[in-house]
CSV table of C-alpha atoms in Angstrom, one decimal:
chain,number,residue,atom,x,y,z
A,22,MET,CA,-12.6,0.9,-17.2
A,23,ASN,CA,-10.0,1.2,-20.0
A,24,THR,CA,-7.2,-1.0,-18.6
A,25,ARG,CA,-4.0,-2.7,-19.7
A,26,THR,CA,-2.0,-5.3,-17.8
A,27,LEU,CA,1.7,-4.8,-17.8
A,28,SER,CA,4.6,-7.3,-17.0
A,29,ILE,CA,7.6,-5.5,-15.6
A,30,PRO,CA,11.0,-7.3,-15.2
A,31,ALA,CA,12.5,-6.5,-11.8
A,32,ALA,CA,15.7,-7.2,-9.8
A,33,ASN,CA,16.8,-10.7,-9.0
A,34,GLY,CA,14.7,-12.3,-11.7
A,35,GLY,CA,11.4,-11.1,-10.3
A,36,ASN,CA,8.5,-10.0,-12.4
A,37,LEU,CA,6.0,-7.3,-11.3
A,38,THR,CA,2.4,-7.3,-12.7
A,39,ALA,CA,0.8,-3.9,-13.0
A,40,THR,CA,-2.5,-2.5,-14.3
A,41,GLU,CA,-2.7,0.8,-16.2
A,42,PHE,CA,-6.0,2.6,-15.8
A,43,ARG,CA,-6.5,5.0,-18.6
A,44,PRO,CA,-9.0,7.9,-18.1
A,45,SER,CA,-12.0,8.2,-20.5
A,46,THR,CA,-10.7,11.6,-21.6
A,47,THR,CA,-7.2,12.8,-22.3
A,48,PRO,CA,-5.5,14.2,-19.2
A,49,ASP,CA,-4.0,17.7,-19.2
A,50,PRO,CA,-0.3,17.5,-19.9
A,51,ASP,CA,0.6,18.7,-16.4
A,52,THR,CA,-1.6,16.1,-14.7
A,53,PRO,CA,0.5,13.7,-12.6
A,54,THR,CA,0.4,10.0,-13.0
A,55,LEU,CA,-1.0,8.3,-9.8
A,56,ILE,CA,0.8,5.2,-8.7
A,57,LEU,CA,-0.7,3.1,-5.9
A,58,ALA,CA,1.1,0.5,-3.7
A,59,HIS,CA,-0.9,-2.1,-1.8
A,60,GLY,CA,-0.4,-3.7,1.7
A,61,TRP,CA,0.8,-7.0,3.1
A,62,THR,CA,-1.2,-10.0,1.9
A,63,LEU,CA,-3.2,-7.9,-0.5
A,64,THR,CA,-2.9,-7.3,-4.3
A,65,ARG,CA,-3.4,-4.4,-6.6
A,66,ALA,CA,-7.1,-5.2,-6.7
A,67,SER,CA,-7.4,-3.7,-3.2
A,68,TRP,CA,-7.2,-0.2,-4.8
A,69,GLU,CA,-9.8,-0.6,-7.5
A,70,LEU,CA,-12.7,1.1,-5.7
A,71,VAL,CA,-10.5,4.2,-5.1
A,72,VAL,CA,-9.3,4.2,-8.7
A,73,ALA,CA,-12.9,4.2,-9.9
A,74,GLU,CA,-13.9,7.0,-7.6
A,75,VAL,CA,-10.9,9.1,-8.5
A,76,GLN,CA,-11.4,8.6,-12.2
A,77,SER,CA,-15.1,9.4,-12.0
A,78,HIS,CA,-14.0,13.0,-11.0
A,79,ARG,CA,-10.7,13.5,-12.6
A,80,ALA,CA,-9.0,12.6,-15.9
A,81,VAL,CA,-5.9,11.0,-14.4
A,82,ARG,CA,-3.8,8.0,-15.5
A,83,VAL,CA,-3.4,5.4,-12.7
A,84,ILE,CA,-1.0,2.6,-12.1
A,85,THR,CA,-1.5,-0.2,-9.6
A,86,TYR,CA,0.9,-3.1,-9.2
A,87,ASP,CA,1.3,-6.3,-7.2
A,88,GLN,CA,4.2,-6.1,-4.7
A,89,ARG,CA,6.8,-8.9,-5.0
A,90,GLY,CA,5.4,-12.3,-4.0
A,91,HIS,CA,1.8,-11.0,-4.0
A,92,GLY,CA,-0.9,-11.5,-6.6
A,93,ARG,CA,0.7,-12.2,-10.0
A,94,SER,CA,4.1,-10.8,-9.1
A,95,THR,CA,6.9,-13.3,-8.6
A,96,TRP,CA,9.7,-13.6,-6.1
A,97,GLY,CA,12.5,-14.2,-8.5
A,98,SER,CA,15.6,-15.7,-7.0
A,99,VAL,CA,15.1,-14.1,-3.6
A,100,ARG,CA,13.2,-15.6,-0.7
A,101,SER,CA,12.8,-12.5,1.4
A,102,GLN,CA,12.4,-8.8,0.6
A,103,SER,CA,13.1,-5.8,2.9
A,104,ILE,CA,10.9,-2.7,2.7
A,105,LYS,CA,13.9,-1.0,1.1
A,106,GLY,CA,13.8,-3.7,-1.5
A,107,LEU,CA,10.2,-2.9,-2.1
A,108,ALA,CA,11.2,0.7,-2.6
A,109,ASP,CA,13.6,-0.4,-5.4
A,110,ASP,CA,10.7,-2.3,-6.9
A,111,LEU,CA,8.6,0.8,-6.8
A,112,ALA,CA,11.4,2.7,-8.6
A,113,THR,CA,11.3,-0.1,-11.2
A,114,VAL,CA,7.6,0.3,-11.7
A,115,ILE,CA,7.9,4.1,-12.0
A,116,ALA,CA,10.7,3.8,-14.6
A,117,ALA,CA,8.6,1.3,-16.6
A,118,THR,CA,5.2,3.0,-16.5
A,119,ALA,CA,5.8,6.7,-15.9
A,120,PRO,CA,9.5,7.5,-16.8
A,121,THR,CA,8.8,11.2,-17.1
A,122,GLY,CA,6.4,13.8,-15.7
A,123,PRO,CA,5.0,14.5,-12.3
A,124,LEU,CA,3.7,11.8,-9.9
A,125,VAL,CA,1.3,11.4,-7.0
A,126,LEU,CA,2.0,8.4,-4.9
A,127,GLY,CA,-0.5,6.5,-2.6
A,128,GLY,CA,0.4,3.6,-0.3
A,129,HIS,CA,-1.7,1.5,2.0
A,130,SER,CA,-0.1,-0.2,5.0
A,131,MET,CA,3.1,-1.9,3.7
A,132,GLY,CA,2.6,0.1,0.5
A,133,GLY,CA,2.9,3.3,2.6
A,134,MET,CA,6.0,1.9,4.1
A,135,THR,CA,7.3,1.3,0.6
A,136,ILE,CA,6.8,4.9,-0.3
A,137,LEU,CA,8.6,6.1,2.8
A,138,ALA,CA,11.5,3.9,2.0
A,139,TYR,CA,11.4,5.1,-1.6
A,140,ALA,CA,11.7,8.7,-0.4
A,141,GLY,CA,14.8,7.8,1.6
A,142,ALA,CA,16.5,5.5,-0.9
A,143,HIS,CA,15.6,7.5,-4.1
A,144,SER,CA,15.5,11.0,-2.7
A,145,SER,CA,16.5,12.8,-5.8
A,146,GLU,CA,13.7,11.2,-7.9
A,147,PHE,CA,11.3,11.7,-5.1
A,148,ARG,CA,12.0,15.4,-4.7
A,149,ASP,CA,12.2,16.1,-8.4
A,150,ARG,CA,9.0,14.3,-9.5
A,151,VAL,CA,6.6,13.5,-6.7
A,152,ARG,CA,4.0,16.3,-6.2
A,153,GLY,CA,2.0,14.7,-3.4
A,154,VAL,CA,1.7,11.5,-1.2
A,155,ALA,CA,-1.3,9.8,0.4
A,156,LEU,CA,-0.3,7.5,3.3
A,157,VAL,CA,-3.2,5.3,4.3
A,158,SER,CA,-3.2,3.2,7.4
A,159,THR,CA,0.6,3.0,7.6
A,160,THR,CA,3.6,4.0,9.8
A,161,ALA,CA,7.3,5.0,9.6
A,162,SER,CA,8.1,2.4,12.3
A,163,ILE,CA,6.3,-0.2,14.4
A,164,ASP,CA,8.4,0.7,17.4
A,165,GLY,CA,6.4,0.0,20.6
A,166,ARG,CA,4.3,-2.8,19.1
A,167,PRO,CA,3.9,-5.5,21.8
A,168,GLU,CA,5.4,-8.8,20.8
A,169,VAL,CA,2.9,-11.7,20.6
A,170,ARG,CA,4.2,-14.9,22.1
A,171,GLY,CA,5.1,-17.4,19.4
A,172,GLU,CA,4.3,-15.0,16.5
A,173,ALA,CA,7.8,-14.8,15.2
A,174,LEU,CA,8.3,-18.5,15.2
A,175,ALA,CA,5.0,-19.1,13.5
A,176,MET,CA,5.9,-16.6,10.8
A,177,ALA,CA,9.3,-18.1,10.3
A,178,LEU,CA,7.7,-21.5,9.8
A,179,ALA,CA,5.1,-20.0,7.4
A,180,ALA,CA,7.9,-18.5,5.3
A,181,ARG,CA,9.0,-22.1,4.5
A,182,VAL,CA,5.6,-23.2,3.1
A,183,PRO,CA,5.3,-21.8,-0.4
A,184,LEU,CA,2.5,-24.0,-1.8
A,185,LEU,CA,-0.1,-23.4,0.9
A,186,ARG,CA,-2.5,-20.4,1.2
A,187,THR,CA,-2.9,-18.1,4.2
A,188,GLY,CA,-6.7,-18.8,4.2
A,189,MET,CA,-6.0,-22.5,4.9
A,190,PHE,CA,-4.7,-21.6,8.4
A,191,VAL,CA,-6.1,-18.1,9.2
A,192,PRO,CA,-10.0,-18.1,9.4
A,193,GLY,CA,-11.9,-15.4,7.5
A,194,ARG,CA,-13.4,-14.1,10.7
A,195,VAL,CA,-9.9,-13.5,12.1
A,196,LEU,CA,-8.9,-11.6,9.0
A,197,ARG,CA,-12.1,-9.6,9.3
A,198,ASP,CA,-11.6,-8.7,12.9
A,199,LEU,CA,-8.0,-7.6,12.3
A,200,ASN,CA,-8.7,-5.5,9.2
A,201,PHE,CA,-12.1,-4.0,9.5
A,202,GLY,CA,-13.8,-1.6,11.9
A,203,GLU,CA,-17.4,-1.2,12.8
A,204,ASN,CA,-20.2,-2.4,10.6
A,205,PRO,CA,-18.3,-3.0,7.4
A,206,ASP,CA,-20.1,-4.0,4.1
A,207,ARG,CA,-20.5,-7.7,4.1
A,208,ALA,CA,-19.6,-8.2,0.4
A,209,THR,CA,-16.5,-6.1,0.9
A,210,VAL,CA,-15.4,-8.2,3.9
A,211,ARG,CA,-16.0,-11.4,1.9
A,212,ASP,CA,-14.0,-10.2,-1.1
A,213,MET,CA,-11.1,-8.8,0.8
A,214,THR,CA,-10.7,-11.7,3.2
A,215,ARG,CA,-10.9,-14.0,0.2
A,216,LEU,CA,-8.1,-12.0,-1.4
A,217,MET,CA,-6.0,-12.1,1.7
A,218,GLY,CA,-6.7,-15.8,2.1
A,219,GLN,CA,-5.4,-16.5,-1.4
A,220,THR,CA,-2.0,-15.0,-0.5
A,221,SER,CA,0.8,-17.6,-0.2
A,222,LEU,CA,1.5,-18.6,3.3
A,223,ALA,CA,5.2,-18.1,2.5
A,224,THR,CA,4.6,-14.5,1.4
A,225,THR,CA,2.8,-13.8,4.6
A,226,GLY,CA,5.6,-15.2,6.7
A,227,ARG,CA,8.5,-13.7,4.7
A,228,TYR,CA,7.3,-10.2,5.0
A,229,PHE,CA,6.7,-10.4,8.7
A,230,ALA,CA,10.3,-9.8,9.5
A,231,SER,CA,10.5,-7.0,6.9
A,232,ILE,CA,7.7,-5.1,8.6
A,233,ARG,CA,9.1,-5.8,12.0
A,234,ASP,CA,12.5,-4.3,11.0
A,235,HIS,CA,11.0,-1.4,9.1
A,236,ASP,CA,12.1,2.0,10.3
A,237,GLU,CA,12.0,4.9,7.9
A,238,THR,CA,11.8,7.7,10.5
A,239,GLU,CA,14.9,9.4,8.9
A,240,SER,CA,13.2,9.4,5.5
A,241,LEU,CA,10.5,11.7,6.8
A,242,ALA,CA,12.9,14.6,6.3
A,243,GLU,CA,12.4,14.1,2.5
A,244,PHE,CA,8.8,15.1,2.9
A,245,ALA,CA,9.6,18.7,3.8
A,246,ASP,CA,7.2,20.9,1.8
A,247,MET,CA,5.6,17.8,0.2
A,248,PRO,CA,1.8,17.8,0.2
A,249,THR,CA,1.0,14.8,2.3
A,250,HIS,CA,-2.2,13.2,3.6
A,251,VAL,CA,-2.1,10.8,6.5
A,252,LEU,CA,-5.3,8.8,7.0
A,253,VAL,CA,-6.2,6.3,9.8
A,254,GLY,CA,-9.2,4.7,11.4
A,255,THR,CA,-9.8,4.7,15.1
A,256,LYS,CA,-10.5,1.0,15.0
A,257,ASP,CA,-7.3,0.1,13.1
A,258,LYS,CA,-5.7,-2.8,15.0
A,259,LEU,CA,-2.7,-3.1,12.7
A,260,THR,CA,-1.5,0.4,12.3
A,261,PRO,CA,-3.1,2.3,15.2
A,262,VAL,CA,-3.8,6.0,15.5
A,263,ARG,CA,-0.8,6.7,17.6
A,264,TRP,CA,1.5,5.7,14.7
A,265,ALA,CA,-0.4,7.9,12.3
A,266,ARG,CA,-0.1,10.8,14.7
A,267,SER,CA,3.6,10.1,14.9
A,268,LEU,CA,3.8,10.1,11.1
A,269,HIS,CA,1.9,13.3,10.9
A,270,ASP,CA,4.1,15.0,13.6
A,271,GLY,CA,7.2,13.9,11.6
A,272,ILE,CA,6.0,15.5,8.4
A,273,PRO,CA,5.4,19.2,9.1
A,274,GLY,CA,2.4,20.6,7.1
A,275,SER,CA,0.9,17.1,6.5
A,276,GLN,CA,-2.8,16.7,6.9
A,277,LEU,CA,-4.1,14.0,9.3
A,278,THR,CA,-7.5,12.5,8.9
A,279,VAL,CA,-8.8,10.2,11.7
A,280,LEU,CA,-11.9,8.3,10.8
A,281,PRO,CA,-14.1,7.2,13.7
A,282,GLY,CA,-15.1,3.6,13.7
A,283,LYS,CA,-13.1,2.6,10.7
A,284,GLY,CA,-10.4,-0.1,10.6
A,285,HIS,CA,-7.4,-0.9,8.5
A,286,MET,CA,-9.1,-1.2,5.1
A,287,LEU,CA,-9.9,2.4,4.5
A,288,MET,CA,-9.9,2.0,0.7
A,289,HIS,CA,-13.1,0.0,1.2
A,290,GLU,CA,-14.4,1.4,4.5
A,291,ALA,CA,-14.0,5.0,3.5
A,292,THR,CA,-13.5,5.0,-0.3
A,293,ASP,CA,-14.7,8.5,-0.8
A,294,VAL,CA,-12.4,10.0,1.9
A,295,VAL,CA,-9.4,8.3,0.5
A,296,ALA,CA,-10.3,9.3,-3.1
A,297,ASP,CA,-10.9,12.9,-2.0
A,298,ALA,CA,-7.5,13.1,-0.4
A,299,ILE,CA,-5.9,11.8,-3.6
A,300,ILE,CA,-7.9,14.2,-5.8
A,301,GLU,CA,-6.8,17.1,-3.6
A,302,LEU,CA,-3.2,16.1,-4.2
A,303,VAL,CA,-3.7,15.8,-7.9
A,304,ASP,CA,-5.3,19.2,-8.1
A,305,GLN,CA,-2.5,20.8,-6.0
A,306,SER,CA,0.2,19.4,-8.3
């Protein structure tokens, strides 16, 4: 891949690390830039298989980035970040990497929540420039999620421990069971659980409240007439099918793809399906 690493100054002294994936041939001038946002405890690397698949079929420029506090992106002076704050970070990434021209946005899990919040908080830019959205294993709200006893306290304590890694306290088999569906590729499970395990325990804890309080139901109105793909696995324990159906119902004209036996990590469990959805959005733009 022809790539370039970018360092993007962000609000409150933060710094966002991004990767630009340049296609092997020059894109058509009207081809949108694809910008992809990753999920909680992951990094921009979680999108690499999809990027490779998309670029093997289409000459499209792609930007991935580490969300604040993840991977190589720093927190800055803040010690928490709402999903709306992540939307502002996305706006910063767009301004730095694709200041003009059409866009297609893709978000996985918390990355999808980020895009929903971006649509609400930056509605003019969203409506003017975005030509399509892929929402992968995500939701507009976690309303109805049963509260796990002691979970909030454990996450609050985790948020205060910046030097330790999630993998020191959460076994790989637990991460596997939470994130993957039936018969996942062993190498993929190893790589992704290692990636999650390397995330700071503080980052894991700090975003728990952000996700708990996330509600962008009103932002769905911004998706009117916006080509949108909603994808979910039937074995997704983190963002279950009922939330994807609610998201689909809230975006008239959106396409819902439910994948039997797949879990939360669709970029790895169903790379071709996710890539095909994105390619369709690029082609429609």
